[in-house]
Amino acid sequence: MRIHSPYRNIDWDSFRSHRTELHCHTCASDGKADFSEMIEAYYEAGYDCLAITDHGIVDRGWTEPNFRPLRKIFTFQKRPFRKPTGLTEERLREIGEGAGRGGRGMLRVPFGTEHSPGGNQWAHVCSWFGDTPSAAMGKADYTKALRRADSAGALCVINHPTSSMKNGEKPYAQVYEGKHASYVQKLRRLLEKYPSLLGIEQRGDYDRKLWDILLRHFAPMGRNVFAMGSTDTHDVKGIEDGVGWVEAMMPENTVAHFRKCLEDGAFFAASRYVSFIPTPELLAACPGLPEMTAAHPSLLLKMREDQLDKFRFLYGEDFYFNHRPIEKPMPAVTKITAEDGVISIETQNCDVILWISDGKIIASGDAIVLAGCEGLGAYVRAELWGPGGNLYTQPFLLQYEK
């Protein structure tokens, strides 16, 4: 069996993890924070890479932000004529050089934007590295957005992919069947057609379920589907919440290295929000899970009774949604080896590692021996659960000998 590891090109002695936000908004579209304020907030929070992705507005620079008031008027945004403020040239240079951070600068990911079709289409497209403006008033279908991004040499991802699948008929975990099968088929066609589409954003258990459904289809073909973590920040207060981000493994923090990292899948999706359904397999792999959950205040406790009823109706009685404390350390990967039919992960701040294939937990522990592993499909991925949140590897594709 041959293992195609997305981390094969990493030198674990010299590469460093770079915390990255690839999806955030400013007052240039529907964000509350000024353009420069958002950049400064991420810089202060210790991020290494940042993409500004305002709705239908391409980020062409941090000193003179792109601004389209008509778009804000026709999409019913507040204060449509509020012009975003950019950085000064001096401050831009200081941020790039890492002033006040020991020389650790923050990289601007070029040409970030979010293509937002509008209406009831909540599966948007984020793209970077290519100047790909949306159609007038943001009415372009995300299929058109992907075609434009691909033509411009951009890389892109489907944002909040399961938001378009909400309905009041079935629990959230079951919406991939029946009336939503055509939506899954559409995502498959887009992934087949556009190599620039790296994968989907993942923000919870429902997104991970969709991720596994797509992987089950594509992994046998040798086509990987990556998962991005992001915050979708609209206010600086959301930065510390830790809904999601990317840990990018690079030798140097440059645009070229960062693009290569995304293309290879040499990154991890991270989040302090931990959502899961306590299946027997999960409880067997994580015997301390009930204690882990009870040890931290659940967001469910903050909901009003009517909100809680609606939440349980949509997600099911046994769905857990837990926010790990920010003062606790996140899991980190220090080394991955994939050879001779064995994948092993060396970690820090990790309570348990779960191995997932075809959407099911097939093993736990810091290594998985693939030969004879029951339930193994054409891919395997790992989830690292720790005191401060979760870290998700990109999938390892498996090629069986004929």
PDB file of N, CA and C in Angstrom, residues 57-117:
ATOM      1  N   ILE A  57     -15.468  42.165  -2.843  1.00  0.00           N
ATOM      2  CA  ILE A  57     -14.477  43.246  -2.925  1.00  0.00           C
ATOM      3  C   ILE A  57     -13.090  42.629  -2.795  1.00  0.00           C
ATOM      4  N   VAL A  58     -12.283  42.778  -3.818  1.00  0.00           N
ATOM      5  CA  VAL A  58     -10.955  42.170  -3.833  1.00  0.00           C
ATOM      6  C   VAL A  58      -9.973  43.033  -3.045  1.00  0.00           C
ATOM      7  N   ASP A  59      -9.215  42.403  -2.168  1.00  0.00           N
ATOM      8  CA  ASP A  59      -8.170  43.106  -1.422  1.00  0.00           C
ATOM      9  C   ASP A  59      -6.949  43.264  -2.320  1.00  0.00           C
ATOM     10  N   ARG A  60      -6.746  44.485  -2.801  1.00  0.00           N
ATOM     11  CA  ARG A  60      -5.599  44.771  -3.675  1.00  0.00           C
ATOM     12  C   ARG A  60      -4.478  45.507  -2.942  1.00  0.00           C
ATOM     13  N   GLY A  61      -4.609  45.644  -1.652  1.00  0.00           N
ATOM     14  CA  GLY A  61      -3.551  46.309  -0.889  1.00  0.00           C
ATOM     15  C   GLY A  61      -4.064  46.791   0.447  1.00  0.00           C
ATOM     16  N   TRP A  62      -3.159  46.917   1.425  1.00  0.00           N
ATOM     17  CA  TRP A  62      -3.562  47.309   2.775  1.00  0.00           C
ATOM     18  C   TRP A  62      -3.394  48.795   3.053  1.00  0.00           C
ATOM     19  N   THR A  63      -2.845  49.553   2.130  1.00  0.00           N
ATOM     20  CA  THR A  63      -2.717  50.996   2.360  1.00  0.00           C
ATOM     21  C   THR A  63      -3.876  51.779   1.737  1.00  0.00           C
ATOM     22  N   GLU A  64      -4.423  51.281   0.643  1.00  0.00           N
ATOM     23  CA  GLU A  64      -5.571  51.919   0.000  1.00  0.00           C
ATOM     24  C   GLU A  64      -6.643  50.859  -0.251  1.00  0.00           C
ATOM     25  N   PRO A  65      -7.487  50.600   0.749  1.00  0.00           N
ATOM     26  CA  PRO A  65      -8.468  49.508   0.637  1.00  0.00           C
ATOM     27  C   PRO A  65      -9.451  49.732  -0.512  1.00  0.00           C
ATOM     28  N   ASN A  66      -9.795  48.641  -1.163  1.00  0.00           N
ATOM     29  CA  ASN A  66     -10.817  48.667  -2.195  1.00  0.00           C
ATOM     30  C   ASN A  66     -12.157  49.021  -1.551  1.00  0.00           C
ATOM     31  N   PHE A  67     -12.970  49.811  -2.243  1.00  0.00           N
ATOM     32  CA  PHE A  67     -14.206  50.299  -1.647  1.00  0.00           C
ATOM     33  C   PHE A  67     -15.251  50.499  -2.727  1.00  0.00           C
ATOM     34  N   ARG A  68     -16.426  49.862  -2.543  1.00  0.00           N
ATOM     35  CA  ARG A  68     -17.503  49.956  -3.534  1.00  0.00           C
ATOM     36  C   ARG A  68     -18.817  50.254  -2.809  1.00  0.00           C
ATOM     37  N   PRO A  69     -19.120  51.557  -2.589  1.00  0.00           N
ATOM     38  CA  PRO A  69     -20.322  51.909  -1.817  1.00  0.00           C
ATOM     39  C   PRO A  69     -21.620  51.411  -2.434  1.00  0.00           C
ATOM     40  N   LEU A  70     -21.692  51.333  -3.760  1.00  0.00           N
ATOM     41  CA  LEU A  70     -22.932  50.860  -4.378  1.00  0.00           C
ATOM     42  C   LEU A  70     -23.238  49.416  -3.978  1.00  0.00           C
ATOM     43  N   ARG A  71     -22.189  48.622  -3.828  1.00  0.00           N
ATOM     44  CA  ARG A  71     -22.406  47.246  -3.399  1.00  0.00           C
ATOM     45  C   ARG A  71     -23.002  47.215  -2.002  1.00  0.00           C
ATOM     46  N   LYS A  72     -22.542  48.109  -1.130  1.00  0.00           N
ATOM     47  CA  LYS A  72     -23.071  48.130   0.228  1.00  0.00           C
ATOM     48  C   LYS A  72     -24.516  48.619   0.242  1.00  0.00           C
ATOM     49  N   ILE A  73     -24.850  49.542  -0.633  1.00  0.00           N
ATOM     50  CA  ILE A  73     -26.216  50.051  -0.690  1.00  0.00           C
ATOM     51  C   ILE A  73     -27.182  48.954  -1.129  1.00  0.00           C
ATOM     52  N   PHE A  74     -26.818  48.262  -2.193  1.00  0.00           N
ATOM     53  CA  PHE A  74     -27.735  47.277  -2.766  1.00  0.00           C
ATOM     54  C   PHE A  74     -27.726  45.943  -2.032  1.00  0.00           C
ATOM     55  N   THR A  75     -26.823  45.767  -1.101  1.00  0.00           N
ATOM     56  CA  THR A  75     -26.860  44.566  -0.255  1.00  0.00           C
ATOM     57  C   THR A  75     -27.275  44.930   1.168  1.00  0.00           C
ATOM     58  N   PHE A  76     -27.839  46.136   1.336  1.00  0.00           N
ATOM     59  CA  PHE A  76     -28.457  46.569   2.584  1.00  0.00           C
ATOM     60  C   PHE A  76     -27.491  46.568   3.760  1.00  0.00           C
ATOM     61  N   GLN A  77     -26.294  47.048   3.527  1.00  0.00           N
ATOM     62  CA  GLN A  77     -25.334  47.152   4.610  1.00  0.00           C
ATOM     63  C   GLN A  77     -25.506  48.478   5.330  1.00  0.00           C
ATOM     64  N   LYS A  78     -25.184  48.473   6.625  1.00  0.00           N
ATOM     65  CA  LYS A  78     -25.249  49.693   7.399  1.00  0.00           C
ATOM     66  C   LYS A  78     -24.098  50.631   7.006  1.00  0.00           C
ATOM     67  N   ARG A  79     -24.346  51.916   7.126  1.00  0.00           N
ATOM     68  CA  ARG A  79     -23.341  52.944   6.851  1.00  0.00           C
ATOM     69  C   ARG A  79     -22.629  52.673   5.519  1.00  0.00           C
ATOM     70  N   PRO A  80     -23.375  52.680   4.400  1.00  0.00           N
ATOM     71  CA  PRO A  80     -22.794  52.299   3.104  1.00  0.00           C
ATOM     72  C   PRO A  80     -21.688  53.220   2.614  1.00  0.00           C
ATOM     73  N   PHE A  81     -21.649  54.459   3.100  1.00  0.00           N
ATOM     74  CA  PHE A  81     -20.628  55.390   2.611  1.00  0.00           C
ATOM     75  C   PHE A  81     -19.447  55.516   3.571  1.00  0.00           C
ATOM     76  N   ARG A  82     -19.402  54.629   4.558  1.00  0.00           N
ATOM     77  CA  ARG A  82     -18.259  54.629   5.461  1.00  0.00           C
ATOM     78  C   ARG A  82     -17.046  54.090   4.725  1.00  0.00           C
ATOM     79  N   LYS A  83     -16.070  54.924   4.493  1.00  0.00           N
ATOM     80  CA  LYS A  83     -14.889  54.529   3.734  1.00  0.00           C
ATOM     81  C   LYS A  83     -13.868  53.868   4.644  1.00  0.00           C
ATOM     82  N   PRO A  84     -13.385  52.695   4.272  1.00  0.00           N
ATOM     83  CA  PRO A  84     -12.398  52.005   5.113  1.00  0.00           C
ATOM     84  C   PRO A  84     -11.058  52.727   5.128  1.00  0.00           C
ATOM     85  N   THR A  85     -10.398  52.675   6.262  1.00  0.00           N
ATOM     86  CA  THR A  85      -9.102  53.324   6.433  1.00  0.00           C
ATOM     87  C   THR A  85      -7.989  52.297   6.306  1.00  0.00           C
ATOM     88  N   GLY A  86      -7.001  52.599   5.477  1.00  0.00           N
ATOM     89  CA  GLY A  86      -5.885  51.693   5.291  1.00  0.00           C
ATOM     90  C   GLY A  86      -4.729  51.997   6.231  1.00  0.00           C
ATOM     91  N   LEU A  87      -3.703  51.170   6.154  1.00  0.00           N
ATOM     92  CA  LEU A  87      -2.487  51.401   6.921  1.00  0.00           C
ATOM     93  C   LEU A  87      -1.623  52.460   6.245  1.00  0.00           C
ATOM     94  N   THR A  88      -0.785  53.101   7.016  1.00  0.00           N
ATOM     95  CA  THR A  88       0.228  53.951   6.414  1.00  0.00           C
ATOM     96  C   THR A  88       1.329  53.063   5.836  1.00  0.00           C
ATOM     97  N   GLU A  89       2.099  53.598   4.923  1.00  0.00           N
ATOM     98  CA  GLU A  89       3.202  52.827   4.350  1.00  0.00           C
ATOM     99  C   GLU A  89       4.188  52.410   5.424  1.00  0.00           C
ATOM    100  N   GLU A  90       4.413  53.286   6.398  1.00  0.00           N
ATOM    101  CA  GLU A  90       5.349  52.963   7.478  1.00  0.00           C
ATOM    102  C   GLU A  90       4.822  51.804   8.330  1.00  0.00           C
ATOM    103  N   ARG A  91       3.507  51.858   8.652  1.00  0.00           N
ATOM    104  CA  ARG A  91       2.943  50.803   9.482  1.00  0.00           C
ATOM    105  C   ARG A  91       2.899  49.472   8.735  1.00  0.00           C
ATOM    106  N   LEU A  92       2.616  49.530   7.447  1.00  0.00           N
ATOM    107  CA  LEU A  92       2.628  48.315   6.631  1.00  0.00           C
ATOM    108  C   LEU A  92       3.996  47.659   6.671  1.00  0.00           C
ATOM    109  N   ARG A  93       5.037  48.469   6.584  1.00  0.00           N
ATOM    110  CA  ARG A  93       6.403  47.946   6.631  1.00  0.00           C
ATOM    111  C   ARG A  93       6.706  47.348   8.005  1.00  0.00           C
ATOM    112  N   GLU A  94       6.246  48.016   9.069  1.00  0.00           N
ATOM    113  CA  GLU A  94       6.484  47.510  10.424  1.00  0.00           C
ATOM    114  C   GLU A  94       5.800  46.151  10.642  1.00  0.00           C
ATOM    115  N   ILE A  95       4.589  46.019  10.147  1.00  0.00           N
ATOM    116  CA  ILE A  95       3.870  44.747  10.302  1.00  0.00           C
ATOM    117  C   ILE A  95       4.563  43.642   9.516  1.00  0.00           C
ATOM    118  N   GLY A  96       5.041  43.983   8.317  1.00  0.00           N
ATOM    119  CA  GLY A  96       5.756  42.997   7.514  1.00  0.00           C
ATOM    120  C   GLY A  96       7.074  42.582   8.123  1.00  0.00           C
ATOM    121  N   GLU A  97       7.696  43.498   8.873  1.00  0.00           N
ATOM    122  CA  GLU A  97       8.995  43.220   9.486  1.00  0.00           C
ATOM    123  C   GLU A  97       8.869  42.655  10.902  1.00  0.00           C
ATOM    124  N   GLY A  98       7.646  42.646  11.449  1.00  0.00           N
ATOM    125  CA  GLY A  98       7.438  42.084  12.778  1.00  0.00           C
ATOM    126  C   GLY A  98       7.794  43.016  13.908  1.00  0.00           C
ATOM    127  N   ALA A  99       7.545  44.323  13.750  1.00  0.00           N
ATOM    128  CA  ALA A  99       7.843  45.285  14.811  1.00  0.00           C
ATOM    129  C   ALA A  99       7.037  44.951  16.068  1.00  0.00           C
ATOM    130  N   GLY A 100       7.728  44.896  17.194  1.00  0.00           N
ATOM    131  CA  GLY A 100       7.069  44.590  18.456  1.00  0.00           C
ATOM    132  C   GLY A 100       6.777  43.114  18.648  1.00  0.00           C
ATOM    133  N   ARG A 101       7.189  42.280  17.686  1.00  0.00           N
ATOM    134  CA  ARG A 101       6.956  40.829  17.788  1.00  0.00           C
ATOM    135  C   ARG A 101       8.246  40.047  17.547  1.00  0.00           C
ATOM    136  N   GLY A 102       9.344  40.657  17.843  1.00  0.00           N
ATOM    137  CA  GLY A 102      10.618  39.957  17.708  1.00  0.00           C
ATOM    138  C   GLY A 102      10.982  39.622  16.286  1.00  0.00           C
ATOM    139  N   GLY A 103      10.527  40.441  15.331  1.00  0.00           N
ATOM    140  CA  GLY A 103      10.851  40.203  13.930  1.00  0.00           C
ATOM    141  C   GLY A 103       9.946  39.204  13.236  1.00  0.00           C
ATOM    142  N   ARG A 104       8.882  38.747  13.889  1.00  0.00           N
ATOM    143  CA  ARG A 104       7.948  37.795  13.277  1.00  0.00           C
ATOM    144  C   ARG A 104       6.835  38.593  12.596  1.00  0.00           C
ATOM    145  N   GLY A 105       7.008  38.834  11.313  1.00  0.00           N
ATOM    146  CA  GLY A 105       6.059  39.654  10.575  1.00  0.00           C
ATOM    147  C   GLY A 105       4.778  38.909  10.238  1.00  0.00           C
ATOM    148  N   MET A 106       3.773  39.673   9.802  1.00  0.00           N
ATOM    149  CA  MET A 106       2.510  39.084   9.369  1.00  0.00           C
ATOM    150  C   MET A 106       2.363  39.266   7.860  1.00  0.00           C
ATOM    151  N   LEU A 107       2.064  38.165   7.169  1.00  0.00           N
ATOM    152  CA  LEU A 107       1.987  38.144   5.719  1.00  0.00           C
ATOM    153  C   LEU A 107       0.589  38.545   5.244  1.00  0.00           C
ATOM    154  N   ARG A 108       0.518  39.394   4.238  1.00  0.00           N
ATOM    155  CA  ARG A 108      -0.751  39.674   3.567  1.00  0.00           C
ATOM    156  C   ARG A 108      -0.947  38.642   2.465  1.00  0.00           C
ATOM    157  N   VAL A 109      -2.041  37.865   2.555  1.00  0.00           N
ATOM    158  CA  VAL A 109      -2.382  36.929   1.493  1.00  0.00           C
ATOM    159  C   VAL A 109      -3.073  37.737   0.392  1.00  0.00           C
ATOM    160  N   PRO A 110      -2.499  37.812  -0.797  1.00  0.00           N
ATOM    161  CA  PRO A 110      -2.990  38.765  -1.802  1.00  0.00           C
ATOM    162  C   PRO A 110      -4.313  38.375  -2.445  1.00  0.00           C
ATOM    163  N   PHE A 111      -5.073  39.395  -2.838  1.00  0.00           N
ATOM    164  CA  PHE A 111      -6.308  39.275  -3.624  1.00  0.00           C
ATOM    165  C   PHE A 111      -7.375  38.420  -2.946  1.00  0.00           C
ATOM    166  N   GLY A 112      -7.505  38.574  -1.636  1.00  0.00           N
ATOM    167  CA  GLY A 112      -8.562  37.861  -0.939  1.00  0.00           C
ATOM    168  C   GLY A 112      -9.921  38.464  -1.231  1.00  0.00           C
ATOM    169  N   THR A 113     -10.929  37.623  -1.397  1.00  0.00           N
ATOM    170  CA  THR A 113     -12.308  38.083  -1.559  1.00  0.00           C
ATOM    171  C   THR A 113     -13.251  36.927  -1.274  1.00  0.00           C
ATOM    172  N   GLU A 114     -14.494  37.262  -0.922  1.00  0.00           N
ATOM    173  CA  GLU A 114     -15.535  36.245  -0.772  1.00  0.00           C
ATOM    174  C   GLU A 114     -16.635  36.523  -1.792  1.00  0.00           C
ATOM    175  N   HIS A 115     -16.843  35.568  -2.676  1.00  0.00           N
ATOM    176  CA  HIS A 115     -17.903  35.653  -3.677  1.00  0.00           C
ATOM    177  C   HIS A 115     -19.196  35.171  -3.022  1.00  0.00           C
ATOM    178  N   SER A 116     -20.173  36.049  -2.921  1.00  0.00           N
ATOM    179  CA  SER A 116     -21.399  35.770  -2.181  1.00  0.00           C
ATOM    180  C   SER A 116     -22.603  35.920  -3.102  1.00  0.00           C
ATOM    181  N   PRO A 117     -23.170  34.814  -3.574  1.00  0.00           N
ATOM    182  CA  PRO A 117     -24.252  34.885  -4.557  1.00  0.00           C
ATOM    183  C   PRO A 117     -25.484  35.631  -4.072  1.00  0.00           C
TER     184      PRO A 117
END
